[in-house]
PDB file of C-alpha atoms in Angstrom:
ATOM      1  CA  MET A   1     101.756  89.013 128.114  1.00  0.00           C
ATOM      2  CA  THR A   2     102.656  89.563 124.475  1.00  0.00           C
ATOM      3  CA  GLY A   3     105.416  92.102 123.959  1.00  0.00           C
ATOM      4  CA  PRO A   4     106.383  93.945 120.764  1.00  0.00           C
ATOM      5  CA  PHE A   5     106.994  91.988 117.611  1.00  0.00           C
ATOM      6  CA  THR A   6     108.422  92.814 114.196  1.00  0.00           C
ATOM      7  CA  VAL A   7     107.371  91.746 110.703  1.00  0.00           C
ATOM      8  CA  TRP A   8     109.385  92.096 107.503  1.00  0.00           C
ATOM      9  CA  ALA A   9     109.405  90.664 103.990  1.00  0.00           C
ATOM     10  CA  PRO A  10     112.864  89.749 102.677  1.00  0.00           C
ATOM     11  CA  ASP A  11     113.872  90.445  99.086  1.00  0.00           C
ATOM     12  CA  GLY A  12     115.757  88.182  96.742  1.00  0.00           C
ATOM     13  CA  LEU A  13     113.472  85.198  96.211  1.00  0.00           C
ATOM     14  CA  PRO A  14     113.696  84.071  92.572  1.00  0.00           C
ATOM     15  CA  GLU A  15     110.709  83.188  90.422  1.00  0.00           C
ATOM     16  CA  VAL A  16     109.177  79.896  91.544  1.00  0.00           C
ATOM     17  CA  ASN A  17     108.397  77.299  88.885  1.00  0.00           C
ATOM     18  CA  PRO A  18     106.675  73.898  88.993  1.00  0.00           C
ATOM     19  CA  GLY A  19     108.924  71.282  90.523  1.00  0.00           C
ATOM     20  CA  ASP A  20     111.185  73.756  92.346  1.00  0.00           C
ATOM     21  CA  ASP A  21     112.396  72.863  95.835  1.00  0.00           C
ATOM     22  CA  LEU A  22     110.808  75.640  97.848  1.00  0.00           C
ATOM     23  CA  VAL A  23     113.011  75.009 100.873  1.00  0.00           C
ATOM     24  CA  ALA A  24     116.154  75.296  98.761  1.00  0.00           C
ATOM     25  CA  LEU A  25     114.893  78.534  97.188  1.00  0.00           C
ATOM     26  CA  THR A  26     113.814  80.180 100.433  1.00  0.00           C
ATOM     27  CA  ALA A  27     116.622  79.119 102.761  1.00  0.00           C
ATOM     28  CA  PRO A  28     119.165  81.659 101.400  1.00  0.00           C
ATOM     29  CA  VAL A  29     116.810  84.629 101.888  1.00  0.00           C
ATOM     30  CA  LEU A  30     115.897  83.337 105.358  1.00  0.00           C
ATOM     31  CA  ALA A  31     119.466  82.712 106.510  1.00  0.00           C
ATOM     32  CA  GLY A  32     119.054  85.022 109.508  1.00  0.00           C
ATOM     33  CA  LEU A  33     116.145  83.139 111.074  1.00  0.00           C
ATOM     34  CA  GLN A  34     116.184  82.750 114.844  1.00  0.00           C
ATOM     35  CA  ASP A  35     114.504  80.332 117.209  1.00  0.00           C
ATOM     36  CA  GLY A  36     110.859  81.320 117.656  1.00  0.00           C
ATOM     37  CA  ASP A  37     110.495  83.079 114.301  1.00  0.00           C
ATOM     38  CA  ILE A  38     107.398  82.410 112.198  1.00  0.00           C
ATOM     39  CA  VAL A  39     107.759  82.186 108.415  1.00  0.00           C
ATOM     40  CA  VAL A  40     104.634  83.265 106.538  1.00  0.00           C
ATOM     41  CA  ILE A  41     104.408  82.096 102.924  1.00  0.00           C
ATOM     42  CA  THR A  42     101.896  83.082 100.255  1.00  0.00           C
ATOM     43  CA  SER A  43     100.138  79.972  98.950  1.00  0.00           C
ATOM     44  CA  LYS A  44     100.759  81.069  95.370  1.00  0.00           C
ATOM     45  CA  ILE A  45     104.437  80.077  95.452  1.00  0.00           C
ATOM     46  CA  VAL A  46     103.630  76.861  97.305  1.00  0.00           C
ATOM     47  CA  SER A  47     101.130  75.970  94.573  1.00  0.00           C
ATOM     48  CA  LYS A  48     103.625  76.821  91.843  1.00  0.00           C
ATOM     49  CA  SER A  49     106.345  74.647  93.360  1.00  0.00           C
ATOM     50  CA  GLU A  50     103.878  71.772  93.743  1.00  0.00           C
ATOM     51  CA  GLY A  51     102.800  71.992  90.101  1.00  0.00           C
ATOM     52  CA  ARG A  52      99.292  73.250  90.767  1.00  0.00           C
ATOM     53  CA  VAL A  53      99.391  75.315  87.576  1.00  0.00           C
ATOM     54  CA  VAL A  54      96.823  73.764  85.255  1.00  0.00           C
ATOM     55  CA  ALA A  55      95.660  74.479  81.729  1.00  0.00           C
ATOM     56  CA  ALA A  56      92.256  76.074  81.883  1.00  0.00           C
ATOM     57  CA  HIS A  57      91.082  78.310  79.102  1.00  0.00           C
ATOM     58  CA  ASP A  58      87.762  78.407  80.937  1.00  0.00           C
ATOM     59  CA  ARG A  59      88.427  79.609  84.492  1.00  0.00           C
ATOM     60  CA  GLU A  60      84.787  79.006  85.388  1.00  0.00           C
ATOM     61  CA  GLN A  61      85.211  75.304  84.697  1.00  0.00           C
ATOM     62  CA  ALA A  62      88.261  75.199  86.935  1.00  0.00           C
ATOM     63  CA  ILE A  63      86.213  76.808  89.698  1.00  0.00           C
ATOM     64  CA  THR A  64      83.458  74.236  89.192  1.00  0.00           C
ATOM     65  CA  ASP A  65      85.990  71.409  89.396  1.00  0.00           C
ATOM     66  CA  GLU A  66      87.315  72.694  92.729  1.00  0.00           C
ATOM     67  CA  THR A  67      83.851  73.334  94.213  1.00  0.00           C
ATOM     68  CA  VAL A  68      82.272  71.057  96.797  1.00  0.00           C
ATOM     69  CA  ARG A  69      79.298  73.279  97.664  1.00  0.00           C
ATOM     70  CA  VAL A  70      77.953  76.559  96.313  1.00  0.00           C
ATOM     71  CA  VAL A  71      77.248  79.058  99.101  1.00  0.00           C
ATOM     72  CA  ALA A  72      76.132  82.063  97.047  1.00  0.00           C
ATOM     73  CA  THR A  73      76.134  83.297  93.444  1.00  0.00           C
ATOM     74  CA  ARG A  74      75.779  86.911  92.365  1.00  0.00           C
ATOM     75  CA  GLU A  75      75.635  88.476  88.924  1.00  0.00           C
ATOM     76  CA  HIS A  76      77.295  91.866  88.438  1.00  0.00           C
ATOM     77  CA  PRO A  77      78.442  94.018  85.505  1.00  0.00           C
ATOM     78  CA  GLY A  78      81.853  92.334  85.466  1.00  0.00           C
ATOM     79  CA  GLY A  79      80.455  88.810  85.363  1.00  0.00           C
ATOM     80  CA  THR A  80      79.492  86.276  88.024  1.00  0.00           C
ATOM     81  CA  THR A  81      80.906  85.850  91.508  1.00  0.00           C
ATOM     82  CA  ARG A  82      80.594  82.448  93.135  1.00  0.00           C
ATOM     83  CA  ILE A  83      81.236  81.983  96.842  1.00  0.00           C
ATOM     84  CA  VAL A  84      81.855  78.279  97.351  1.00  0.00           C
ATOM     85  CA  GLU A  85      83.269  75.693  99.681  1.00  0.00           C
ATOM     86  CA  ASN A  86      86.292  74.137  98.006  1.00  0.00           C
ATOM     87  CA  ARG A  87      87.982  70.779  98.457  1.00  0.00           C
ATOM     88  CA  LEU A  88      89.877  72.052 101.505  1.00  0.00           C
ATOM     89  CA  GLY A  89      86.697  73.101 103.305  1.00  0.00           C
ATOM     90  CA  LEU A  90      87.534  76.775 102.749  1.00  0.00           C
ATOM     91  CA  VAL A  91      84.640  79.066 101.847  1.00  0.00           C
ATOM     92  CA  MET A  92      85.849  81.757  99.461  1.00  0.00           C
ATOM     93  CA  ALA A  93      85.266  83.393  96.117  1.00  0.00           C
ATOM     94  CA  ALA A  94      86.119  81.317  93.043  1.00  0.00           C
ATOM     95  CA  ALA A  95      87.182  78.324  95.163  1.00  0.00           C
ATOM     96  CA  GLY A  96      90.596  79.930  95.533  1.00  0.00           C
ATOM     97  CA  VAL A  97      91.320  79.515  91.803  1.00  0.00           C
ATOM     98  CA  ASP A  98      93.765  82.264  90.792  1.00  0.00           C
ATOM     99  CA  ALA A  99      94.257  83.520  87.248  1.00  0.00           C
ATOM    100  CA  SER A 100      96.781  86.262  88.110  1.00  0.00           C
ATOM    101  CA  ASN A 101     100.543  85.986  87.645  1.00  0.00           C
ATOM    102  CA  THR A 102     100.216  82.748  85.691  1.00  0.00           C
ATOM    103  CA  PRO A 103     100.863  82.117  81.974  1.00  0.00           C
ATOM    104  CA  ASP A 104      98.012  82.760  79.556  1.00  0.00           C
ATOM    105  CA  GLY A 105      95.635  79.834  79.320  1.00  0.00           C
ATOM    106  CA  THR A 106      96.450  78.577  82.827  1.00  0.00           C
ATOM    107  CA  VAL A 107      95.139  79.042  86.353  1.00  0.00           C
ATOM    108  CA  LEU A 108      96.661  78.366  89.736  1.00  0.00           C
ATOM    109  CA  LEU A 109      94.913  76.066  92.197  1.00  0.00           C
ATOM    110  CA  LEU A 110      95.472  76.029  95.939  1.00  0.00           C
ATOM    111  CA  PRO A 111      97.865  73.400  97.339  1.00  0.00           C
ATOM    112  CA  LEU A 112      96.327  69.961  97.680  1.00  0.00           C
ATOM    113  CA  ASP A 113      97.078  69.929 101.423  1.00  0.00           C
ATOM    114  CA  PRO A 114      98.383  73.265 102.741  1.00  0.00           C
ATOM    115  CA  ASP A 115      98.971  71.865 106.238  1.00  0.00           C
ATOM    116  CA  ALA A 116     101.163  69.107 104.797  1.00  0.00           C
ATOM    117  CA  SER A 117     102.981  71.728 102.723  1.00  0.00           C
ATOM    118  CA  ALA A 118     103.612  73.796 105.855  1.00  0.00           C
ATOM    119  CA  ARG A 119     104.963  70.748 107.688  1.00  0.00           C
ATOM    120  CA  THR A 120     107.328  69.914 104.840  1.00  0.00           C
ATOM    121  CA  ILE A 121     108.626  73.484 104.583  1.00  0.00           C
ATOM    122  CA  ARG A 122     109.051  73.748 108.336  1.00  0.00           C
ATOM    123  CA  ALA A 123     111.002  70.496 108.570  1.00  0.00           C
ATOM    124  CA  GLY A 124     113.228  71.481 105.653  1.00  0.00           C
ATOM    125  CA  LEU A 125     114.029  74.972 106.926  1.00  0.00           C
ATOM    126  CA  GLN A 126     114.654  73.758 110.474  1.00  0.00           C
ATOM    127  CA  ARG A 127     117.027  71.109 109.158  1.00  0.00           C
ATOM    128  CA  ARG A 128     118.927  73.495 106.875  1.00  0.00           C
ATOM    129  CA  LEU A 129     119.088  76.507 109.181  1.00  0.00           C
ATOM    130  CA  GLY A 130     119.239  74.806 112.573  1.00  0.00           C
ATOM    131  CA  VAL A 131     116.427  76.821 114.127  1.00  0.00           C
ATOM    132  CA  ARG A 132     113.060  76.111 115.742  1.00  0.00           C
ATOM    133  CA  ILE A 133     110.378  77.958 113.779  1.00  0.00           C
ATOM    134  CA  GLY A 134     106.728  77.961 112.827  1.00  0.00           C
ATOM    135  CA  VAL A 135     105.319  78.152 109.301  1.00  0.00           C
ATOM    136  CA  VAL A 136     102.034  79.638 108.102  1.00  0.00           C
ATOM    137  CA  VAL A 137     100.762  79.318 104.515  1.00  0.00           C
ATOM    138  CA  THR A 138      98.310  82.056 103.537  1.00  0.00           C
ATOM    139  CA  ASP A 139      95.720  82.962 100.951  1.00  0.00           C
ATOM    140  CA  THR A 140      93.487  85.974 100.430  1.00  0.00           C
ATOM    141  CA  ALA A 141      89.742  85.966 101.075  1.00  0.00           C
ATOM    142  CA  GLY A 142      86.824  88.264 101.771  1.00  0.00           C
ATOM    143  CA  ARG A 143      84.679  88.051 104.888  1.00  0.00           C
ATOM    144  CA  PRO A 144      80.916  88.327 105.438  1.00  0.00           C
ATOM    145  CA  TRP A 145      79.766  91.824 106.408  1.00  0.00           C
ATOM    146  CA  ARG A 146      83.196  93.352 105.787  1.00  0.00           C
ATOM    147  CA  GLN A 147      84.475  95.229 102.749  1.00  0.00           C
ATOM    148  CA  GLY A 148      87.843  94.320 101.277  1.00  0.00           C
ATOM    149  CA  VAL A 149      89.984  91.216 101.519  1.00  0.00           C
ATOM    150  CA  THR A 150      92.629  90.059 103.943  1.00  0.00           C
ATOM    151  CA  ASP A 151      95.074  87.198 104.210  1.00  0.00           C
ATOM    152  CA  LEU A 152      94.212  84.195 106.352  1.00  0.00           C
ATOM    153  CA  ALA A 153      95.953  80.973 107.246  1.00  0.00           C
ATOM    154  CA  ILE A 154      95.161  77.957 105.083  1.00  0.00           C
ATOM    155  CA  GLY A 155      98.130  75.905 106.273  1.00  0.00           C
ATOM    156  CA  ALA A 156     100.204  75.901 109.450  1.00  0.00           C
ATOM    157  CA  ALA A 157     102.866  73.878 111.230  1.00  0.00           C
ATOM    158  CA  GLY A 158     104.508  74.497 114.582  1.00  0.00           C
ATOM    159  CA  VAL A 159     102.213  77.422 115.385  1.00  0.00           C
ATOM    160  CA  VAL A 160      99.303  77.846 117.790  1.00  0.00           C
ATOM    161  CA  VAL A 161      96.396  78.388 115.385  1.00  0.00           C
ATOM    162  CA  LEU A 162      93.634  78.973 117.955  1.00  0.00           C
ATOM    163  CA  ASP A 163      94.144  80.536 121.383  1.00  0.00           C
ATOM    164  CA  ASP A 164      91.290  79.319 123.568  1.00  0.00           C
ATOM    165  CA  LEU A 165      90.677  81.894 126.306  1.00  0.00           C
ATOM    166  CA  ARG A 166      87.481  80.340 127.617  1.00  0.00           C
ATOM    167  CA  GLY A 167      87.642  79.889 131.354  1.00  0.00           C
ATOM    168  CA  GLU A 168      89.977  82.839 131.860  1.00  0.00           C
ATOM    169  CA  ARG A 169      88.928  86.219 133.201  1.00  0.00           C
ATOM    170  CA  ASP A 170      89.097  89.666 131.614  1.00  0.00           C
ATOM    171  CA  THR A 171      90.597  92.750 133.255  1.00  0.00           C
ATOM    172  CA  HIS A 172      87.347  93.298 135.163  1.00  0.00           C
ATOM    173  CA  GLY A 173      87.237  89.754 136.468  1.00  0.00           C
ATOM    174  CA  ARG A 174      84.450  88.586 134.163  1.00  0.00           C
ATOM    175  CA  LEU A 175      84.641  84.965 133.053  1.00  0.00           C
ATOM    176  CA  LEU A 176      85.325  84.516 129.341  1.00  0.00           C
ATOM    177  CA  THR A 177      82.939  81.925 127.924  1.00  0.00           C
ATOM    178  CA  ALA A 178      83.223  82.238 124.145  1.00  0.00           C
ATOM    179  CA  THR A 179      86.542  83.856 123.242  1.00  0.00           C
ATOM    180  CA  VAL A 180      88.756  81.781 120.944  1.00  0.00           C
ATOM    181  CA  THR A 181      91.280  83.910 119.057  1.00  0.00           C
ATOM    182  CA  ALA A 182      92.219  82.951 115.497  1.00  0.00           C
ATOM    183  CA  VAL A 183      95.937  83.505 116.080  1.00  0.00           C
ATOM    184  CA  ALA A 184      97.112  82.027 112.778  1.00  0.00           C
ATOM    185  CA  ASP A 185      94.798  84.346 110.820  1.00  0.00           C
ATOM    186  CA  GLU A 186      96.098  87.343 112.767  1.00  0.00           C
ATOM    187  CA  ILE A 187      99.667  86.362 111.907  1.00  0.00           C
ATOM    188  CA  ALA A 188      98.707  85.968 108.244  1.00  0.00           C
ATOM    189  CA  ALA A 189      97.103  89.414 108.147  1.00  0.00           C
ATOM    190  CA  ALA A 190     100.064  91.071 109.870  1.00  0.00           C
ATOM    191  CA  ALA A 191     102.447  89.502 107.358  1.00  0.00           C
ATOM    192  CA  GLU A 192     100.384  90.742 104.415  1.00  0.00           C
ATOM    193  CA  LEU A 193     100.971  94.325 105.542  1.00  0.00           C
ATOM    194  CA  VAL A 194     104.638  93.971 104.570  1.00  0.00           C
ATOM    195  CA  LYS A 195     104.355  91.469 101.709  1.00  0.00           C
ATOM    196  CA  GLY A 196     101.801  93.382  99.645  1.00  0.00           C
ATOM    197  CA  LYS A 197      99.950  92.045  96.632  1.00  0.00           C
ATOM    198  CA  SER A 198     102.297  93.157  93.848  1.00  0.00           C
ATOM    199  CA  ASP A 199     105.677  93.783  95.451  1.00  0.00           C
ATOM    200  CA  GLY A 200     107.226  90.445  94.528  1.00  0.00           C
ATOM    201  CA  ARG A 201     107.870  89.517  98.165  1.00  0.00           C
ATOM    202  CA  PRO A 202     105.769  86.419  98.901  1.00  0.00           C
ATOM    203  CA  ILE A 203     107.446  85.554 102.209  1.00  0.00           C
ATOM    204  CA  ALA A 204     107.440  87.385 105.535  1.00  0.00           C
ATOM    205  CA  VAL A 205     109.086  86.734 108.877  1.00  0.00           C
ATOM    206  CA  VAL A 206     107.391  87.467 112.201  1.00  0.00           C
ATOM    207  CA  ARG A 207     109.727  87.809 115.168  1.00  0.00           C
ATOM    208  CA  GLY A 208     108.740  88.240 118.794  1.00  0.00           C
ATOM    209  CA  LEU A 209     105.882  85.732 118.997  1.00  0.00           C
ATOM    210  CA  GLY A 210     107.980  82.761 120.028  1.00  0.00           C
ATOM    211  CA  HIS A 211     105.420  81.805 122.672  1.00  0.00           C
ATOM    212  CA  LEU A 212     103.145  80.794 119.792  1.00  0.00           C
ATOM    213  CA  VAL A 213     105.739  78.442 118.244  1.00  0.00           C
ATOM    214  CA  THR A 214     105.324  74.812 119.285  1.00  0.00           C
ATOM    215  CA  ASP A 215     107.582  71.769 119.288  1.00  0.00           C
ATOM    216  CA  GLU A 216     105.013  69.642 117.480  1.00  0.00           C
ATOM    217  CA  ASP A 217     103.529  70.538 114.097  1.00  0.00           C
ATOM    218  CA  GLY A 218     100.087  70.745 115.686  1.00  0.00           C
ATOM    219  CA  PRO A 219      96.631  70.420 114.130  1.00  0.00           C
ATOM    220  CA  GLY A 220      97.290  72.857 111.292  1.00  0.00           C
ATOM    221  CA  ALA A 221      95.076  75.586 109.911  1.00  0.00           C
ATOM    222  CA  ARG A 222      92.355  73.049 109.169  1.00  0.00           C
ATOM    223  CA  ALA A 223      91.374  73.441 112.818  1.00  0.00           C
ATOM    224  CA  VAL A 224      90.218  77.002 112.099  1.00  0.00           C
ATOM    225  CA  VAL A 225      87.698  76.006 109.433  1.00  0.00           C
ATOM    226  CA  ARG A 226      84.097  76.169 110.648  1.00  0.00           C
ATOM    227  CA  LEU A 227      81.690  73.873 108.809  1.00  0.00           C
ATOM    228  CA  GLY A 228      78.714  71.641 109.516  1.00  0.00           C
ATOM    229  CA  PRO A 229      76.520  72.357 112.543  1.00  0.00           C
ATOM    230  CA  ASP A 230      78.853  75.161 113.700  1.00  0.00           C
ATOM    231  CA  ASP A 231      78.356  77.083 110.460  1.00  0.00           C
ATOM    232  CA  MET A 232      75.420  79.421 111.085  1.00  0.00           C
ATOM    233  CA  PHE A 233      75.779  81.008 107.643  1.00  0.00           C
ATOM    234  CA  ALA A 234      76.091  78.025 105.350  1.00  0.00           C
ATOM    235  CA  GLN A 235      74.214  79.799 102.561  1.00  0.00           C
ATOM    236  CA  GLY A 236      73.931  83.295 101.163  1.00  0.00           C
ATOM    237  CA  SER A 237      70.792  85.150 102.214  1.00  0.00           C
ATOM    238  CA  ALA A 238      69.086  84.849  98.826  1.00  0.00           C
ATOM    239  CA  GLU A 239      69.962  81.154  98.575  1.00  0.00           C
ATOM    240  CA  ALA A 240      68.733  80.474 102.113  1.00  0.00           C
ATOM    241  CA  TYR A 241      65.454  82.259 101.364  1.00  0.00           C
ATOM    242  CA  ALA A 242      64.982  80.284  98.144  1.00  0.00           C
ATOM    243  CA  GLN A 243      65.734  77.018  99.930  1.00  0.00           C
ATOM    244  CA  GLY A 244      63.331  77.873 102.743  1.00  0.00           C
ATOM    245  CA  TRP A 245      60.592  78.694 100.239  1.00  0.00           C
ATOM    246  CA  ALA A 246      61.201  75.439  98.398  1.00  0.00           C
ATOM    247  CA  ASP A 247      61.116  73.474 101.648  1.00  0.00           C
ATOM    248  CA  ALA A 248      57.869  75.182 102.663  1.00  0.00           C
ATOM    249  CA  GLN A 249      56.256  74.354  99.325  1.00  0.00           C
ATOM    250  CA  ALA A 250      57.424  70.747  99.614  1.00  0.00           C
ATOM    251  CA  ALA A 251      55.958  70.505 103.119  1.00  0.00           C
ATOM    252  CA  VAL A 252      52.601  71.851 101.900  1.00  0.00           C
ATOM    253  CA  ALA A 253      52.611  69.413  99.016  1.00  0.00           C
ATOM    254  CA  ASP A 254      53.342  66.506 101.351  1.00  0.00           C
ATOM    255  CA  GLY A 255      50.520  67.602 103.652  1.00  0.00           C
ATOM    256  CA  GLN A 256      48.084  67.741 100.780  1.00  0.00           C
ATOM    257  CA  GLY A 257      49.149  64.348  99.571  1.00  0.00           C
TER     258      GLY A 257
END
């Protein structure tokens, strides 16, 4: 049974610049880490340290460059919103390209491999601080059918990312057949409650969930991504309708041929 846990966001992290050693910068503000703690890091500072700040006077072009597949496009008074699958397999607005808190004329791309970033940070912090921890790298995204945005895990190391409860029984004895909990996303969302979007505290520590910290790095947050045959909503409704209409017309044309 999971007991109480605590989440806090330490102060004191300096501005992160391209080429900075993120482990060296974060270790001093995380000096009190204990075995079983989970460090939750906003992807923005991971991207900055890895030099993912790129010149892009046209943010739309940067989004196009990071896009693998367009899911939905909507025009609105403020411009155009594109929901796309990016190079990491993540489906989100603007491919995760961020134009906030970066110098004029630049945008910030997501880390090339957030799971690898999480593994590197975990190994470095464990070595420096002598503790056994987990690391989750997060980004912000919207969700179908829900207003607002929340943080989710895009990288993870040493943390259970999915808790498969299938085969267990609920409190009434009923067999669970479909319940798989996205633990890493829940940790990311809990951490965002204390980090905030504009408070200058991009790191949080979760204590009390040591049963979710693993010896091995594990499969990473990539295991949470649902694509291919498992994705029942691979297109926006308007796009799916248009594609279905086009397919129907093509089938009629083939039949007439």
